Amino acid sequence: MALGVLPLLGMLTAACWAAAPEGKQTGFWVDPDTAGARKARVLAERGREAEAGLLRRIADRPVAVWLTEDNPASRVARITKEAAGDSQVPVFVAYNIPQRDCGHYSAGGAGSDDAYRQYVARLAQGLGSRKAVVVLEPDAVPHTVAGCRNRARADRLALLNEAVRTLKTRPGTSVYVDAGNASWIKDIDALAKFLSSAGVKHADGFALNVSNFQTTKASEEYGDKLSRALGGAHYVIDTSRNGNGPPPPDQDPASGEESWCNPPDRALGTPPTTRTGHPLVDAYLWIKRPGESDGTCRGGPPAGQWWTDYALQLVRGSLERPQAPEPPRRPDQPSPDQPSPQQPSPEPPQRPEQQQAGAAPSPAPAAAPVTSREPTSPATASPASP
């Protein structure tokens, strides 16, 4: 039976809390060997424990794994097996669509539609029947709404639709189709139509704010509108660097750099959790890997490489800002970093389109006017972080 829009809270409590071996951590998978974790260990060995402690505020959190290689099967299998052994759920980002980023800063991706189908099949093979979350192709749908040069809308949307259906054959996989961020596509109805053609109604929902800085409040307001246009779809929000919200467009004008690229004075956002306090938001996730550079702007290393100074800025920014009140929780609930050990939500009835796995994809909508196409995320206007 398809998972549909079964909230991640139910999935995680059912899969993790009920079956967790005594003493083992539960929730989203934490990679023990990220660049941040390695740097924290080096600093601690050198006696710089204060800085190491700051970096552990990133290194000890679950972050997404970006899959840009043509054959991710072995890496995905290794991670999902390791995570399952610790009763955890990994988060992956599928980021290999042909003409990725429409040939801009993150140009690349699979060399053809058939190569992409093979990539998705290999990803599904690596997932097996183990639990995982997949965020599908950051910016691919919003770029298509805005107009992706040399790429037919119908072809790209059909390819994404196929990817959703392939990944949803994996019984433990939740899929969220990327929908950009709250400051980009202003025409909600147009975005909803394109997401529908991309298969979002066969997925578990959509993802917002990947690699961006929009506040959680703004993302939820935008997400609720988009959800209504999609008939009540659930969604997840990237909160990795949105603690201080987006940088002003004219920030640091003397540098001549784009405001979105390694902007100063930003902060970590809410740590990953399924306790969002919002009925439509399945989870806050760290999809962008905080501490990895957006590109060689403002003195940063190439995109995707670890940058200790910027990571420390993000952590210090999060410690300096006033903390927002937490969502109400019952006395038996754990800290915000972990899902609550409650009974899983019942699985909702299948929708008709889920029962017809072989149904043809929705036709691609006609182009709609887009009132804004701001370069708002590293996956949009700079190399995204694999």
XYZ file of C-alpha atoms in Angstrom:
386
model
C 0.000 0.000 0.000
C 1.425 3.383 -0.944
C 2.532 5.692 1.845
C 0.830 8.685 0.225
C 1.059 11.700 2.480
C 1.628 9.688 5.644
C 3.469 12.170 7.883
C 7.114 11.482 8.550
C 6.303 11.604 12.251
C 4.290 8.438 11.885
C 6.938 6.818 9.708
C 9.752 7.611 12.104
C 7.938 6.631 15.272
C 6.796 3.378 13.727
C 10.168 2.496 12.239
C 12.509 3.930 14.845
C 11.093 4.367 18.300
C 9.177 1.115 18.486
C 12.089 -0.977 17.271
C 15.080 0.946 18.618
C 17.585 -1.207 20.522
C 18.091 0.023 24.051
C 20.555 2.888 24.271
C 20.654 3.633 20.533
C 19.806 7.050 19.113
C 16.715 7.280 16.956
C 15.523 9.737 14.316
C 17.326 10.988 11.229
C 20.730 9.540 10.361
C 23.822 11.445 11.491
C 26.885 10.958 9.305
C 29.814 10.451 11.701
C 32.428 11.362 9.112
C 31.407 14.665 7.530
C 34.044 17.313 6.858
C 32.678 19.225 9.840
C 33.000 16.225 12.132
C 36.580 15.638 10.994
C 37.472 19.289 11.554
C 35.928 19.258 15.016
C 38.081 16.254 15.926
C 41.222 17.969 14.632
C 40.480 21.145 16.603
C 39.848 19.139 19.766
C 43.157 17.297 19.326
C 44.895 20.675 19.037
C 43.348 21.897 22.265
C 40.894 24.261 20.578
C 37.948 22.711 22.361
C 35.796 25.849 22.290
C 35.815 25.958 18.486
C 35.422 22.184 18.281
C 32.360 22.444 20.474
C 30.852 25.033 18.173
C 31.447 22.873 15.102
C 29.839 19.894 16.817
C 26.589 21.876 16.771
C 26.684 21.147 13.033
C 28.591 17.853 12.994
C 26.281 16.147 15.477
C 23.134 17.009 13.506
C 21.659 14.968 10.655
C 22.306 16.542 7.256
C 21.269 15.395 3.786
C 23.491 13.390 1.454
C 23.616 14.874 -2.073
C 23.715 12.288 -4.860
C 25.290 13.688 -8.029
C 27.168 10.628 -9.295
C 25.773 8.568 -12.174
C 25.560 5.413 -10.076
C 24.676 6.106 -6.446
C 23.534 2.540 -5.711
C 26.467 1.382 -3.579
C 26.692 4.584 -1.526
C 22.954 4.642 -0.906
C 22.929 0.963 0.056
C 25.813 1.458 2.502
C 24.209 4.472 4.165
C 20.718 2.993 4.416
C 22.102 -0.219 5.918
C 24.178 1.722 8.436
C 21.223 3.928 9.305
C 18.870 0.961 9.667
C 21.338 -0.653 12.057
C 21.081 2.429 14.281
C 17.291 2.721 13.823
C 17.767 5.974 11.929
C 16.413 7.358 8.651
C 18.812 8.991 6.144
C 17.897 11.980 3.986
C 19.103 12.036 0.381
C 18.988 14.695 -2.332
C 18.639 13.429 -5.889
C 20.464 16.105 -7.904
C 21.315 14.859 -11.372
C 18.517 16.022 -13.693
C 19.676 16.658 -17.296
C 20.600 20.306 -17.846
C 20.740 20.789 -14.085
C 20.281 24.399 -13.025
C 19.344 25.124 -16.658
C 23.017 25.459 -17.525
C 23.761 28.161 -14.957
C 26.047 27.913 -11.923
C 25.252 24.267 -11.117
C 25.322 23.098 -14.729
C 25.677 19.395 -15.278
C 23.556 16.398 -14.492
C 22.880 13.244 -16.457
C 23.800 13.408 -20.134
C 20.397 12.325 -21.412
C 16.904 11.396 -20.295
C 17.761 7.703 -20.536
C 20.889 8.250 -18.449
C 18.737 9.955 -15.825
C 16.259 7.076 -15.797
C 19.199 4.760 -15.178
C 20.428 7.017 -12.356
C 17.018 6.916 -10.663
C 16.771 3.144 -11.097
C 20.182 2.725 -9.469
C 19.159 5.038 -6.628
C 16.031 2.945 -6.067
C 18.148 -0.211 -6.147
C 20.374 1.178 -3.396
C 17.384 2.097 -1.250
C 15.957 -1.398 -1.276
C 13.156 -1.690 1.273
C 14.958 0.332 3.945
C 13.681 3.638 5.333
C 14.836 6.839 3.632
C 13.718 10.316 2.628
C 14.515 11.619 -0.871
C 14.296 15.296 -1.825
C 13.906 15.257 -5.583
C 15.877 17.646 -7.799
C 16.246 21.062 -6.162
C 14.968 23.876 -8.400
C 14.059 21.615 -11.349
C 10.331 22.416 -11.238
C 10.646 26.145 -10.412
C 13.192 26.548 -13.199
C 10.730 24.870 -15.539
C 7.986 27.289 -14.497
C 10.320 30.214 -15.061
C 11.495 28.907 -18.415
C 14.489 26.612 -18.792
C 16.261 27.321 -22.048
C 16.808 24.473 -24.498
C 14.608 22.190 -22.421
C 10.998 21.312 -23.261
C 8.741 21.712 -20.253
C 6.762 18.547 -20.945
C 9.893 16.414 -21.255
C 11.384 17.531 -17.948
C 8.126 17.233 -16.032
C 7.483 13.765 -17.441
C 10.990 12.705 -16.424
C 10.422 13.913 -12.866
C 7.058 12.141 -12.805
C 8.774 8.907 -13.785
C 11.382 9.444 -11.065
C 8.705 9.868 -8.399
C 6.956 6.679 -9.478
C 10.198 4.697 -9.588
C 11.298 5.836 -6.131
C 7.849 5.221 -4.664
C 8.117 1.547 -5.596
C 10.546 1.343 -2.675
C 8.318 0.557 0.350
C 10.355 2.516 2.885
C 11.000 5.662 0.843
C 9.334 9.048 1.276
C 9.738 11.434 -1.663
C 9.390 15.235 -1.630
C 9.514 17.100 -4.955
C 11.401 20.381 -4.672
C 9.252 23.501 -5.061
C 11.806 26.310 -4.688
C 11.422 28.893 -1.955
C 9.045 31.544 -0.717
C 10.696 34.416 -2.588
C 10.920 32.888 -6.054
C 7.792 31.795 -7.947
C 4.970 34.198 -7.094
C 2.321 32.475 -9.216
C 1.266 29.716 -6.818
C -1.308 28.239 -9.201
C 1.266 27.912 -11.985
C 3.738 26.233 -9.645
C 1.052 23.832 -8.428
C 0.193 22.831 -12.006
C 3.810 22.141 -12.847
C 4.341 20.192 -9.617
C 1.283 18.097 -10.431
C 2.728 17.269 -13.839
C 5.996 16.393 -12.095
C 4.200 13.765 -10.018
C 3.865 15.465 -6.639
C 0.494 13.794 -6.023
C 2.203 10.414 -6.226
C 4.947 11.604 -3.852
C 4.691 12.374 -0.142
C 4.666 16.102 -0.792
C 7.039 18.918 -1.706
C 10.169 20.559 -0.285
C 10.788 24.263 0.314
C 13.767 26.530 0.960
C 16.490 24.102 -0.110
C 19.857 25.881 0.252
C 18.031 29.149 0.897
C 17.576 31.530 3.818
C 13.843 32.289 3.892
C 12.420 32.185 7.412
C 10.429 29.219 8.605
C 7.389 31.462 9.060
C 7.588 32.766 5.496
C 8.126 29.232 4.214
C 5.087 27.952 6.075
C 2.877 30.771 4.840
C 3.992 30.069 1.281
C 3.812 26.321 1.760
C 0.267 26.468 3.081
C -0.879 28.368 -0.001
C 0.859 25.904 -2.286
C -0.569 22.997 -0.312
C -4.105 24.323 -0.774
C -3.510 24.612 -4.511
C -2.396 20.967 -4.481
C -5.342 19.685 -2.479
C -3.656 19.479 0.913
C -0.158 18.176 0.127
C 2.330 17.933 2.985
C 5.815 19.448 2.817
C 9.239 19.721 4.444
C 11.359 22.848 4.987
C 15.137 23.286 4.846
C 16.013 25.174 8.040
C 19.770 24.686 7.825
C 20.727 28.368 7.463
C 17.528 30.367 7.943
C 18.005 31.375 11.573
C 18.442 35.064 10.706
C 16.301 34.976 7.590
C 17.436 36.043 4.115
C 20.194 38.606 3.596
C 19.111 42.000 2.311
C 19.516 42.336 -1.470
C 22.053 45.135 -1.052
C 24.042 43.489 1.726
C 27.780 44.115 1.510
C 27.523 46.067 -1.783
C 31.219 46.967 -1.772
C 32.133 43.315 -2.333
C 30.287 43.194 -5.640
C 29.058 39.705 -4.710
C 25.547 38.322 -5.079
C 23.563 38.522 -1.838
C 22.810 34.779 -1.862
C 26.437 33.628 -2.032
C 28.006 32.963 1.381
C 26.184 35.957 2.891
C 27.562 37.158 6.211
C 25.542 37.431 9.414
C 23.417 34.335 8.760
C 22.618 31.655 11.347
C 21.695 28.028 11.729
C 17.969 27.387 11.886
C 15.858 24.885 13.798
C 17.664 21.533 14.058
C 16.159 18.649 12.085
C 13.013 17.336 13.695
C 9.594 15.972 12.877
C 8.064 17.935 15.765
C 7.103 20.970 13.733
C 3.863 21.930 15.458
C 2.319 22.350 12.007
C -0.126 19.777 10.607
C 1.170 20.061 7.035
C 4.902 20.287 7.739
C 6.268 16.770 8.065
C 9.757 17.863 9.103
C 12.329 20.590 9.372
C 15.470 19.256 7.676
C 19.029 20.397 7.101
C 19.101 19.728 3.364
C 21.836 22.206 2.548
C 24.895 21.090 4.498
C 25.683 24.119 6.703
C 29.335 25.049 6.643
C 29.830 24.082 3.004
C 30.578 26.967 0.670
C 28.159 28.396 -1.891
C 31.079 29.219 -4.181
C 34.251 31.277 -4.423
C 32.530 34.497 -3.391
C 33.495 36.476 -0.280
C 36.690 34.481 0.069
C 35.035 31.074 0.090
C 36.394 27.824 -1.382
C 34.691 26.188 -4.382
C 31.032 25.272 -3.964
C 30.388 22.263 -1.791
C 33.725 22.414 0.024
C 33.865 22.769 3.793
C 34.630 26.289 5.085
C 35.384 26.340 8.803
C 35.225 30.116 9.242
C 31.784 30.333 7.665
C 30.553 27.342 9.677
C 31.638 29.089 12.877
C 29.816 32.248 11.753
C 26.594 30.271 11.296
C 26.873 28.657 14.713
C 27.729 31.897 16.510
C 24.875 33.638 14.721
C 22.447 31.032 15.987
C 23.712 31.422 19.556
C 23.406 35.206 19.450
C 19.875 35.460 18.082
C 16.819 35.268 20.366
C 15.457 31.760 20.437
C 11.929 31.349 19.112
C 9.481 29.632 21.461
C 9.277 25.895 20.939
C 6.059 24.216 19.840
C 4.078 22.924 22.808
C 4.934 19.377 23.784
C 3.594 16.854 26.222
C 5.619 15.937 29.316
C 6.424 12.520 27.817
C 7.956 13.994 24.662
C 11.766 14.155 24.228
C 13.887 17.122 23.252
C 13.195 18.911 19.932
C 16.026 17.084 18.174
C 14.237 13.750 18.281
C 10.836 12.560 17.041
C 8.270 12.023 19.771
C 7.785 8.406 20.892
C 4.074 8.246 20.284
C 1.927 5.828 18.369
C 2.231 6.148 14.589
C -0.482 7.903 12.696
C -2.844 5.580 10.859
C -2.151 5.249 7.162
C -4.630 7.304 5.124
C -6.725 5.673 2.434
C -5.138 5.428 -0.983
C -6.054 8.091 -3.466
C -7.314 6.856 -6.836
C -4.162 7.962 -8.632
C -2.031 5.953 -6.199
C -3.991 2.805 -6.904
C -3.281 3.145 -10.610
C 0.491 2.915 -10.640
C 0.570 2.618 -14.402
C -1.564 5.668 -15.064
C -0.217 8.183 -17.558
C 1.421 11.325 -16.154
C -0.628 14.489 -15.981
C -0.220 16.578 -19.125
C 2.262 19.409 -18.857
C 0.545 22.735 -18.301
C 0.964 25.601 -20.674
C 3.513 28.211 -19.751
C 2.237 30.685 -17.182
C 3.559 34.179 -16.513
C 6.067 34.275 -13.682
C 6.344 37.505 -11.771
C 9.661 36.749 -10.107
C 12.703 34.689 -10.889
C 15.157 35.738 -8.251
C 18.423 33.847 -7.876
C 17.636 32.743 -4.375
C 19.478 29.527 -3.636
C 22.831 27.969 -4.326
C 20.988 25.394 -6.374
C 19.504 28.205 -8.417
C 22.221 30.740 -8.764
C 25.394 29.044 -7.617
C 26.661 25.475 -7.467
C 24.565 23.459 -5.030
C 26.442 21.492 -2.438
C 26.805 17.812 -3.276
